[in-house]
Short mmCIF file of C-alpha atoms in Angstrom, two decimals:
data_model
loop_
_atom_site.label_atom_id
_atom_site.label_comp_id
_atom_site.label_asym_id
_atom_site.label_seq_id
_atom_site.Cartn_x
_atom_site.Cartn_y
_atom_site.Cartn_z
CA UNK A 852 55.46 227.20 5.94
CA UNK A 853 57.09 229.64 3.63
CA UNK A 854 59.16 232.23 5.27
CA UNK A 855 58.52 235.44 3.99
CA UNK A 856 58.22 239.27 4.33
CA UNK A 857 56.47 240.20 7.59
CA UNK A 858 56.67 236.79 9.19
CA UNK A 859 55.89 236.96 13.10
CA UNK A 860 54.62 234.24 15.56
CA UNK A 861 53.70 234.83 19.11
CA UNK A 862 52.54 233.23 21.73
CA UNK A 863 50.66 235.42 24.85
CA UNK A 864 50.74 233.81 28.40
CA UNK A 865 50.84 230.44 26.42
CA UNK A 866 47.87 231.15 24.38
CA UNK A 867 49.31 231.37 20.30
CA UNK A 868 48.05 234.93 19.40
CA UNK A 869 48.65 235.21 16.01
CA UNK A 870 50.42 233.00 12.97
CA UNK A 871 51.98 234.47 10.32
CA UNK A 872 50.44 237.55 10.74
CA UNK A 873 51.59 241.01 9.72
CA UNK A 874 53.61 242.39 12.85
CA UNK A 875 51.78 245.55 14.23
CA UNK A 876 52.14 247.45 17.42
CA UNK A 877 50.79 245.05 20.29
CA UNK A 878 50.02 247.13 23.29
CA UNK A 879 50.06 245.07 26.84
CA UNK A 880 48.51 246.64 30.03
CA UNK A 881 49.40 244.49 33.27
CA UNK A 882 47.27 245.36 36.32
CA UNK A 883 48.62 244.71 39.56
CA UNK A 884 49.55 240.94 40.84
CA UNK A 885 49.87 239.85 37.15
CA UNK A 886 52.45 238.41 35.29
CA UNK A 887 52.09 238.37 31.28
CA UNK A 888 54.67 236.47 29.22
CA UNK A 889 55.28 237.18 25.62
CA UNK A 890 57.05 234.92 23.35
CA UNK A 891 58.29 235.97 19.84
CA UNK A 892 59.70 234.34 16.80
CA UNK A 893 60.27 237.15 14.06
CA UNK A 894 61.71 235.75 10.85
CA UNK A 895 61.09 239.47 9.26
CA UNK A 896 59.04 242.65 9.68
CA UNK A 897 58.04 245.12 12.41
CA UNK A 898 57.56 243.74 15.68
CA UNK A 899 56.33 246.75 18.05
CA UNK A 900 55.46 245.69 21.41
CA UNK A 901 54.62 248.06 24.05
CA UNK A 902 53.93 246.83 27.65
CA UNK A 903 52.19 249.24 30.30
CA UNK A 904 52.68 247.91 34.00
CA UNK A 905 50.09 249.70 35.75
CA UNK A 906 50.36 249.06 39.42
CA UNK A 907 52.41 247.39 42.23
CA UNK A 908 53.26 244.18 41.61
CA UNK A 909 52.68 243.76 38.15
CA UNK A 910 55.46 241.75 36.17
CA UNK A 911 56.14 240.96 32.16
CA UNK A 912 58.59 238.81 30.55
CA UNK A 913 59.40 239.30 26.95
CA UNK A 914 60.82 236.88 25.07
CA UNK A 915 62.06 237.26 21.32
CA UNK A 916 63.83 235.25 19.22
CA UNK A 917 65.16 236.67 15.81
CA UNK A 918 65.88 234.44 12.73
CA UNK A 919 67.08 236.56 9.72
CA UNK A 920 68.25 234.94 6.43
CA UNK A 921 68.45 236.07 3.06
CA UNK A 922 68.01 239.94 2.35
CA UNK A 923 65.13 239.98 4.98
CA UNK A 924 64.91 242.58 7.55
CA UNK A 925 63.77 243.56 10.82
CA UNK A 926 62.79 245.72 13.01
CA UNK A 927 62.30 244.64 17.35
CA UNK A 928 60.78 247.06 19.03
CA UNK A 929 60.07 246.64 22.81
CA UNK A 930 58.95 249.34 25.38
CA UNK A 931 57.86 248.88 29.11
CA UNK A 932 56.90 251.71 30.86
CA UNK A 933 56.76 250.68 34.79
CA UNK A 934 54.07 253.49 35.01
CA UNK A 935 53.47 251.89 38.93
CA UNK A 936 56.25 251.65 41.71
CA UNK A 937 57.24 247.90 42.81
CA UNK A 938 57.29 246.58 39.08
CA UNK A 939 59.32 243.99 37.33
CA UNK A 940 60.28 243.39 33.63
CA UNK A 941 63.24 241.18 32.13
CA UNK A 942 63.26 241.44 28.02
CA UNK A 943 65.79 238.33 26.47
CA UNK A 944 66.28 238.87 23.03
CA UNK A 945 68.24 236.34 21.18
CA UNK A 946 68.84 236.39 17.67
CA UNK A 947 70.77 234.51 14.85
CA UNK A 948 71.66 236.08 11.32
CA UNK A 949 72.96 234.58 7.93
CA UNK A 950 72.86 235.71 4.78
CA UNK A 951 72.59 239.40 4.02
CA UNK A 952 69.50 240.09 6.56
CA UNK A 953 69.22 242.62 8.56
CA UNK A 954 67.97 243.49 12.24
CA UNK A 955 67.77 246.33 14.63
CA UNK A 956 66.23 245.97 18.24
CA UNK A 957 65.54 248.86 19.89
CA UNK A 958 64.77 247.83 23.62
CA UNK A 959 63.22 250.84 25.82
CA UNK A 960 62.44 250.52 29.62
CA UNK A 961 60.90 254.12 31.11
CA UNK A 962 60.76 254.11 34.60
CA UNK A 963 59.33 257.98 35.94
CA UNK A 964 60.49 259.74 38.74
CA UNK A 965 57.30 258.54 41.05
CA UNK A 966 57.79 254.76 40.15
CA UNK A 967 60.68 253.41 43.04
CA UNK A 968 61.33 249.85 43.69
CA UNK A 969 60.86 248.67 40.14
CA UNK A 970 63.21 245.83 38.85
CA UNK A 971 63.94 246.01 34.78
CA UNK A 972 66.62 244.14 32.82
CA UNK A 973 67.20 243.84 29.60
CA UNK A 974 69.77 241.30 27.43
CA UNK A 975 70.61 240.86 23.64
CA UNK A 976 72.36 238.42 22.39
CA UNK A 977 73.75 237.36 18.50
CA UNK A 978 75.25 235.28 16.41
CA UNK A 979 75.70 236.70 13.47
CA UNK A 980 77.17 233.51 10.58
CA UNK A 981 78.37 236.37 7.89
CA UNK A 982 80.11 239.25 7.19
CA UNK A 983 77.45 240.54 5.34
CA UNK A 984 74.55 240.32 7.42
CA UNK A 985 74.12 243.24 10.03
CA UNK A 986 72.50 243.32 13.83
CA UNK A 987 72.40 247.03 15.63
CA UNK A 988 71.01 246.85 19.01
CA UNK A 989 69.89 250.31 21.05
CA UNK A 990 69.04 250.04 24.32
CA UNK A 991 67.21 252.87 25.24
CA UNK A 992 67.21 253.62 29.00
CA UNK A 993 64.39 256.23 30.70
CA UNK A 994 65.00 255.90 34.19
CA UNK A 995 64.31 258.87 36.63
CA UNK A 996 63.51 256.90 39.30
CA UNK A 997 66.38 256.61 41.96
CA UNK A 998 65.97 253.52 44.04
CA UNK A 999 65.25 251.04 41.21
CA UNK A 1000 67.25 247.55 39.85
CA UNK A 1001 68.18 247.89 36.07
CA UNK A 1002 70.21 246.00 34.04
CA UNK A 1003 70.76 246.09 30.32
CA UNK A 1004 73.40 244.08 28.38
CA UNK A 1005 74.13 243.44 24.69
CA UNK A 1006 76.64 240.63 23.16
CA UNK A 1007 77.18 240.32 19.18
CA UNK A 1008 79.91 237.99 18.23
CA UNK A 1009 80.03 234.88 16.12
CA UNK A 1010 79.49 230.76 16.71
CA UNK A 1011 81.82 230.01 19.31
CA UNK A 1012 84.86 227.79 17.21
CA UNK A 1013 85.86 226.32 20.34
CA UNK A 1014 82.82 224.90 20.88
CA UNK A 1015 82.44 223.57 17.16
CA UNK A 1016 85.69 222.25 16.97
CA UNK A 1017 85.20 219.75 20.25
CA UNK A 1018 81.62 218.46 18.47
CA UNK A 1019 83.50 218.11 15.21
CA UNK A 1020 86.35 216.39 17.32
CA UNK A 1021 83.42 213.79 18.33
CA UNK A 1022 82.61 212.96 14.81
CA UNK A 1023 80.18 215.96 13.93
CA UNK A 1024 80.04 217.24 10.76
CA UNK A 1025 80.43 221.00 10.68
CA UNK A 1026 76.96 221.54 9.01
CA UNK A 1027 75.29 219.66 11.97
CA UNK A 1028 77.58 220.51 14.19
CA UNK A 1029 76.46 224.48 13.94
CA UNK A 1030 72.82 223.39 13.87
CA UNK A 1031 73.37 221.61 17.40
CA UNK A 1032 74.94 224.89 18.73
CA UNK A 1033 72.60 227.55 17.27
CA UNK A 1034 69.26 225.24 18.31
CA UNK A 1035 71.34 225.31 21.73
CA UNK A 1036 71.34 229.28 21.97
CA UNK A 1037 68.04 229.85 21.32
CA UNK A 1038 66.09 227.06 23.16
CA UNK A 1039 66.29 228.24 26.50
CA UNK A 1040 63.42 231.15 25.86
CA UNK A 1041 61.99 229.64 23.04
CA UNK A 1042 58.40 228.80 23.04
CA UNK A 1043 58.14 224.78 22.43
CA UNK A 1044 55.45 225.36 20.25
CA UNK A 1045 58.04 227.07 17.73
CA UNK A 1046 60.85 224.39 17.64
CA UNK A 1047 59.40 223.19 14.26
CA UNK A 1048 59.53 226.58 12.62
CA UNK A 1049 62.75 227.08 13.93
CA UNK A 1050 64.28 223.57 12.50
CA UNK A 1051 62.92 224.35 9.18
CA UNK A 1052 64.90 227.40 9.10
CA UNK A 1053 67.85 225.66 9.86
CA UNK A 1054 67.44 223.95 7.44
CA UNK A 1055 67.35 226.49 4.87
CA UNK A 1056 69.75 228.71 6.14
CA UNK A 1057 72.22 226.93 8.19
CA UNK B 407 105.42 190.07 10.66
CA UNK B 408 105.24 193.67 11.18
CA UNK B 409 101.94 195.28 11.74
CA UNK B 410 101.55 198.29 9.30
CA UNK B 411 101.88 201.41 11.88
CA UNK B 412 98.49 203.02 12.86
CA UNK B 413 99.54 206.35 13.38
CA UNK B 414 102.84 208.14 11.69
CA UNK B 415 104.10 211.37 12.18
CA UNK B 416 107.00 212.42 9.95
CA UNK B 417 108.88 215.49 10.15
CA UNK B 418 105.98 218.11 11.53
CA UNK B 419 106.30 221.54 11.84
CA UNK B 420 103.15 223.36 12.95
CA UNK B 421 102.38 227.26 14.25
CA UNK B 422 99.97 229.15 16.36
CA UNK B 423 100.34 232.54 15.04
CA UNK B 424 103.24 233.34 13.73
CA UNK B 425 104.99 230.85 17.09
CA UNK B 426 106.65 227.79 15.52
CA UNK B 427 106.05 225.65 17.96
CA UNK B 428 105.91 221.91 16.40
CA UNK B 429 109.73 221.64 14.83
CA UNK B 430 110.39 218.74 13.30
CA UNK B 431 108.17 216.05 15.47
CA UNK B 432 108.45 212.63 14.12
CA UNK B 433 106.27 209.29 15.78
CA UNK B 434 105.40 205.88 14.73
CA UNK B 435 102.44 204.07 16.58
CA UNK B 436 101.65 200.82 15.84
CA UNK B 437 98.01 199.05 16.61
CA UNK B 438 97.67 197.80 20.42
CA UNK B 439 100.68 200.40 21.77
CA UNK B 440 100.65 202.53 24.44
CA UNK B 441 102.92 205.47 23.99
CA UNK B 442 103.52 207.92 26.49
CA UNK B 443 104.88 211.57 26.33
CA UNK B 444 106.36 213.61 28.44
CA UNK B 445 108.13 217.48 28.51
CA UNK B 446 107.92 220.71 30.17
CA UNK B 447 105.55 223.56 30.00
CA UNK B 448 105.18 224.88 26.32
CA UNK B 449 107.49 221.57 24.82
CA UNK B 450 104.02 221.74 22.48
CA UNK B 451 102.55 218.52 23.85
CA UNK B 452 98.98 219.94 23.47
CA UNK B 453 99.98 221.69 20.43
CA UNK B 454 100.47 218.02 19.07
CA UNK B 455 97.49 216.50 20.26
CA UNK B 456 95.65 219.38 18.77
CA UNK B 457 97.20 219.26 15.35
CA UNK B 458 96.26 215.22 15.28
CA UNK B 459 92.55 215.93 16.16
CA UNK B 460 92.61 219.24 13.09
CA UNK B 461 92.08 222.09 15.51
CA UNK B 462 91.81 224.46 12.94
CA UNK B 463 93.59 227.31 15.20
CA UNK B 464 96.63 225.33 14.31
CA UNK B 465 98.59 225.73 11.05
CA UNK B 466 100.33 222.96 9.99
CA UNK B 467 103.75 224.28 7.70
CA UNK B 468 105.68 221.22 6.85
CA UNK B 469 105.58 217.29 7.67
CA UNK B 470 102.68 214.71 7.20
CA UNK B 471 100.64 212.46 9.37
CA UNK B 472 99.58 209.15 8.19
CA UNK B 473 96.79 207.39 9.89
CA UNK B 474 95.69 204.17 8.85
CA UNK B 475 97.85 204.85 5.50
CA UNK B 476 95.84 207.97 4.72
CA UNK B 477 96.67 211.39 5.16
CA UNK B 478 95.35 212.79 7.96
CA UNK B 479 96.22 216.28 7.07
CA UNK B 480 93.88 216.40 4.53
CA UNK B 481 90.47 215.28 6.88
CA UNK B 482 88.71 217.63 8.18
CA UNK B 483 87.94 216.98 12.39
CA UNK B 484 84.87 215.21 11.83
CA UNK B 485 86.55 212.73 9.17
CA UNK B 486 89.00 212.22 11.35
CA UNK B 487 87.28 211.41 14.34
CA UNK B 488 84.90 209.00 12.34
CA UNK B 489 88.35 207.16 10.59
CA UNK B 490 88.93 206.54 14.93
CA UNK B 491 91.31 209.29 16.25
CA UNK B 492 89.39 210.12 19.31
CA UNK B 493 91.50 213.51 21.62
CA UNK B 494 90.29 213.46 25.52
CA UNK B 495 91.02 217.26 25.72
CA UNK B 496 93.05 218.81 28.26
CA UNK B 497 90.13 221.31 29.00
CA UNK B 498 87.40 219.91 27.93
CA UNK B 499 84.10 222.74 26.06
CA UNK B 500 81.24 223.43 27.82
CA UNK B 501 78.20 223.61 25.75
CA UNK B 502 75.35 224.95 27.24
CA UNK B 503 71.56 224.27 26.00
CA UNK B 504 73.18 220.54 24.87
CA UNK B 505 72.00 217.78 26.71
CA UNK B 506 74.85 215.07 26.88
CA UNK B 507 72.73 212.23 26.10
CA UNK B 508 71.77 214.04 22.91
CA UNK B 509 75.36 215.32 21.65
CA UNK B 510 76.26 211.27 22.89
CA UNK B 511 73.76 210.11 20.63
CA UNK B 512 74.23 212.81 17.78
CA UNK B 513 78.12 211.81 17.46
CA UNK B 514 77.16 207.71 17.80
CA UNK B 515 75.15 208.24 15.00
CA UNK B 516 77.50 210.51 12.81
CA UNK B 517 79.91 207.63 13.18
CA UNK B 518 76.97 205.19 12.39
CA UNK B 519 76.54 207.51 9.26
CA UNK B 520 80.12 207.88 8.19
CA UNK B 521 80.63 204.06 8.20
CA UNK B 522 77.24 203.72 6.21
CA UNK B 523 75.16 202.32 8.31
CA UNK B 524 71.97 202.93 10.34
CA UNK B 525 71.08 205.41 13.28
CA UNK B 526 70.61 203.29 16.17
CA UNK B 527 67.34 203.64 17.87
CA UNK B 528 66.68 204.14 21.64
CA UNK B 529 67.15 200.88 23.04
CA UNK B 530 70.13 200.13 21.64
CA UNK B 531 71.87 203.46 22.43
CA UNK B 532 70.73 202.76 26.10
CA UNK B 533 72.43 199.72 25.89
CA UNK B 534 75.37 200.77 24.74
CA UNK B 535 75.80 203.93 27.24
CA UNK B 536 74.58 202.16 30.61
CA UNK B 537 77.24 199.98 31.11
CA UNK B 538 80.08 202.45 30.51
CA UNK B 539 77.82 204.79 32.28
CA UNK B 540 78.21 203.01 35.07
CA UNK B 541 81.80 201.89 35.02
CA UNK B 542 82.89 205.30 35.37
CA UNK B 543 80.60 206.90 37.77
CA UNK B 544 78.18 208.78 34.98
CA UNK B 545 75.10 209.22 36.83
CA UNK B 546 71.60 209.90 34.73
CA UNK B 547 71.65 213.70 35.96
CA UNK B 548 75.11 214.19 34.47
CA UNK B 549 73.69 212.82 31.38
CA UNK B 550 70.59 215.12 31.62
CA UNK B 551 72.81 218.12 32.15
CA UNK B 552 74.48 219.74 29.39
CA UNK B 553 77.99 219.06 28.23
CA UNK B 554 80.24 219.77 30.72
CA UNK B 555 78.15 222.73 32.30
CA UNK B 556 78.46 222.75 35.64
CA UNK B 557 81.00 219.62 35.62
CA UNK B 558 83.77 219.75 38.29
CA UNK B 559 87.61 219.23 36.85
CA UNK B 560 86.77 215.35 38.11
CA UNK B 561 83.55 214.88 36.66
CA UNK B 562 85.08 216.26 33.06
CA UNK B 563 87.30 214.54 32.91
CA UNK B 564 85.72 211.02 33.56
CA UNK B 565 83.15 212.27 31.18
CA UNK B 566 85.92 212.54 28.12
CA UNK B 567 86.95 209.24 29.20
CA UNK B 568 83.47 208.06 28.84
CA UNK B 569 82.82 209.73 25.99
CA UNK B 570 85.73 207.74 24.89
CA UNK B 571 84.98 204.32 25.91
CA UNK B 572 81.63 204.93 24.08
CA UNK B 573 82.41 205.79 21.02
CA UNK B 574 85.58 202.92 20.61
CA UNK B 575 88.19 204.97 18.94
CA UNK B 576 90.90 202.89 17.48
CA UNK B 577 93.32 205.79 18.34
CA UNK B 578 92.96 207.75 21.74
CA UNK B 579 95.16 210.84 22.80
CA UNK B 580 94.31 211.70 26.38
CA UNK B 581 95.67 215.13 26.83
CA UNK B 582 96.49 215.72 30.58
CA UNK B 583 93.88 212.90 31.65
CA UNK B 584 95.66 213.22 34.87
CA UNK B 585 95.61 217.15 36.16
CA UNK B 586 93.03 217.99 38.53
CA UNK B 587 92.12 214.03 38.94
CA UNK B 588 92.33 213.08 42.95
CA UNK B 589 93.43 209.46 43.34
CA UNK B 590 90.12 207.81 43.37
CA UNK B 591 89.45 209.43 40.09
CA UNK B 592 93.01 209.20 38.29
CA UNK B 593 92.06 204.89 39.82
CA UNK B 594 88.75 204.55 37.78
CA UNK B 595 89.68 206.73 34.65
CA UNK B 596 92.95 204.65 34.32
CA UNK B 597 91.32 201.09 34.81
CA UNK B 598 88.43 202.48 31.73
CA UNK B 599 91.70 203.18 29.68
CA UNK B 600 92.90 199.74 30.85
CA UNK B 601 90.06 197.77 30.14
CA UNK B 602 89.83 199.35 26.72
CA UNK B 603 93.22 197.98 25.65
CA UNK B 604 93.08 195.75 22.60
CA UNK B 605 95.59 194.74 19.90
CA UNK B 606 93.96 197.15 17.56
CA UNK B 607 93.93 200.29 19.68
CA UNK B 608 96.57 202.61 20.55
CA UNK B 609 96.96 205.29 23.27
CA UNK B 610 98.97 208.42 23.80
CA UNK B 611 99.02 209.60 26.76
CA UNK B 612 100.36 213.33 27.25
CA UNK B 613 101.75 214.33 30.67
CA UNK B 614 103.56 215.94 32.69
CA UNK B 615 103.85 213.62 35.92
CA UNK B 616 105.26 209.70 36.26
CA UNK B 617 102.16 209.31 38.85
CA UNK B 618 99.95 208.25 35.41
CA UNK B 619 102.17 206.27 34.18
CA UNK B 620 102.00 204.02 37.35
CA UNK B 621 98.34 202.81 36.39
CA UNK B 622 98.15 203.52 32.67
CA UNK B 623 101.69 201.48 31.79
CA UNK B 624 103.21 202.67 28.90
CA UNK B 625 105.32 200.39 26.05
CA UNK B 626 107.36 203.68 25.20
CA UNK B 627 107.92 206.94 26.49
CA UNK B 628 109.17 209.67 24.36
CA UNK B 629 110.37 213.18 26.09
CA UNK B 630 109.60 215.97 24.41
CA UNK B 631 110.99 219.45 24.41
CA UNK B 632 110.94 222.42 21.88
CA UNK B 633 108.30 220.47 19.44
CA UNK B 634 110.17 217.62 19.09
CA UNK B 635 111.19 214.15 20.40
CA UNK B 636 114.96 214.13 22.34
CA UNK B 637 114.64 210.89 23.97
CA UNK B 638 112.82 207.53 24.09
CA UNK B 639 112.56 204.51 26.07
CA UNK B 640 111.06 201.91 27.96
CA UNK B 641 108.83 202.60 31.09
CA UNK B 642 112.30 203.12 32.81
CA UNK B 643 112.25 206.79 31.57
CA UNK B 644 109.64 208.03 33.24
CA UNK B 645 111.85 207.09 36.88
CA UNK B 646 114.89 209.13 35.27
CA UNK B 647 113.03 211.89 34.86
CA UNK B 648 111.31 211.87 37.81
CA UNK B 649 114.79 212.16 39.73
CA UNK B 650 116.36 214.21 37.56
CA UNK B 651 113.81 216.22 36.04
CA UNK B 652 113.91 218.00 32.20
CA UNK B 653 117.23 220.35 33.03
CA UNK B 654 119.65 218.42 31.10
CA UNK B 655 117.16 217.92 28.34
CA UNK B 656 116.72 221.98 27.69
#
């Protein structure tokens, strides 16, 4: 696999939607009782999600991981609009960069005034391996609901040296070492079906 | 005939920041010793133990440390954990999303690679971790779980001694082995340290209490304060200072 401009995998409540297609707006609507999971590897591109959870009890989970190397750039767009009362989203973004790539996310949850009881959270995370490579997050928050659960977080830093110093103190050699740690960060919302794409990068990049 | 030392320290100065902190520490540690040493809060006892295992947050400024004959200054971590200088840390890292049987097996084998030879396979990995495994109390979740997450002050610390006693470092500083150990577990960490003494391994052991000392018995003691050595002695030291405590030593 070659990774290139407009490089986006997903996979949609476990079924693999789309390879190496060209990111395009992906609109979700959840009906009531349902649960849809997204997972996302972007490499580069546009990825526009928009989720629509329609009535009570209606849940998503959106999971995106970001690998950006070279002079590649991206763009993560996610919206949920808990158009229903008694709805429940969580977006993880996680997202490593090298090189001189680029990324914004721009994560929106809009909860209206008529929709109570709704649970949303939101959480970016990256490592960024350069000074020349760039992440801005935007969390943009629509809430005019009152009694609702929302959470939204965003941490950018770099690879933990504590952490690489006690593998290296086992024997580790730093080029390994950072592969163990960044495979690490991203594997806990990482659709299995990805791993390979995602050591091949490493690969490259790391 | 004297053995050529294993380990010597001449004349070290070393910094965090812009705090001197290492001033002037000189040691000579020859294969199959046990050295212990001792000092107050902030003497730079970790600061040592970090500088010998290349913590890079250290700055070395003056001195050199042989090791083996070769200078250890110049090795990055990884070299010099692979040439058999092996630090139990005072605090030991948690990383989460790495299994422990995985980071076990990925520094076995960067050993494995450094010396030139194979990756071992499966079986003979689980050969080599059961039995120490088992001598210190590992269980198969700990190794399931990922380093150190989740790990009481015990259960870290018997896992850097395991760690340890797996990989067979020729040179082992255990930093604090003994802080936040009860007695039980300051018993089966010392008897792994004991059982892993050989002619060509050497131990120092970094504390602040005699109470180690009692099941991990040293052939020196050396008391440290303001980055370098003011004393050494026999085991007999330790008692002194236990009585008398570091005053007339400041």
């Amino acid at each position: 696999m070659k990774i290139t401009n407009n490089l986006c995998l997903l996979t949609h409540n476990g079924q693999s939607e789309t390879l190496s297609a060209k990111p395009g707006l992906w609109e979700i609507i959840v009906p009531g009782g349902e649960e849809t999971v997204l997972s996302a590897l972007v490499f580069s591109g546009d990825l526009s999600v928009r989720v629509v959870l329609t009535e009570p009890g209606a849940s998503c989970r959106l999971k995106c991981v970001y690998l950006a190397g070279g002079d590649l750039k991206s763009r993560i767009r996610f919206d949920v609009i808990h158009r229903s009362g008694e709805t429940v989203s969580d977006q993880i973004v996680k997202g490593i960069l090298t090189d001189q790539a680029s990324v914004s996310f721009e994560g929106r949850i809009r909860i209206p005034r008529h929709s109570q009881k709704c649970e949303a959270a939101q959480n970016h995370r990256a490592v960024v391996l350069t000074d020349q490579a760039s992440v801005t997050a935007v969390p943009e928050l629509e809430i005019y609901a009152d009694d609702v659960r929302c959470a939204h977080g965003s941490a950018i830093g770099a690879l933990d040296q504590t952490q690489l110093f006690y593998l290296m103190a086992r024997g580790v050699p730093e080029e390994v070492a950072k592969k163990v740690l960044l495979r690490a960060f991203v594997r806990d919302i990482l659709d299995p079906s990805f791993e390979t794409y995602v050591d091949e990068w490493m690969e490259e990049h790391v | 005939m004297t053995k050529e030392p294993l380990l010597e320290i001449k004349d070290l100065y070393a910094r965090v920041g812009e705090k001197e902190i290492l001033n002037g520490f000189s040691l000579t540690i020859h294969p199959g010793e046990v050295h212990a040493i001792m000092g107050p809060n902030g003497s730079g006892k970790s600061t040592l133990s970090n500088v010998i295992a290349g913590n890079p947050a250290y700055e070395v400024t003056a001195g050199h440390i042989l090791f083996k004959g070769k200078d250890l200054l110049t090795m990055t971590p990884d070299e010099r954990a692979n040439s058999g200088v092996f630090l139990a840390f005072q605090y030991p890292t948690e990383l989460p999303g790495v299994g422990t049987a995985l980071f076990l097996k990925t520094a076995l084998n960067a050993k494995r690679r450094f010396e030139g030879k194979p990756d071992l396979d499966a079986v003979g990995f689980m050969k080599r971790l059961k039995p120490r495994a088992q001598a210190l109390g590992i269980t198969d979740e700990m190794l399931k779980r990922p380093v150190n997450v989740g790990f009481s002050g015990g259960e870290k610390k018997k896992m850097e001694t395991f760690q340890m006693a797996f990989l067979e470092p020729d040179f082992c500083i255990l930093d604090e082995m003994d802080s936040g150990l009860d007695i039980d577990a300051l018993r089966t960490v010392s008897e792994a340290v004991n059982v892993m003494r050989e002619p060509h391994r050497s131990f120092l052991l970094i504390t602040h209490y005699q109470r180690l000392l009692d099941y991990i018995v040293p052939d020196y003691i050396h008391i440290m304060v303001n980055g370098r050595i003011v004393e050494s002695g026999d085991k007999t030291l330790a008692l002194k200072l236990e009585e008398k405590g570091y005053e007339d030593y400041k």
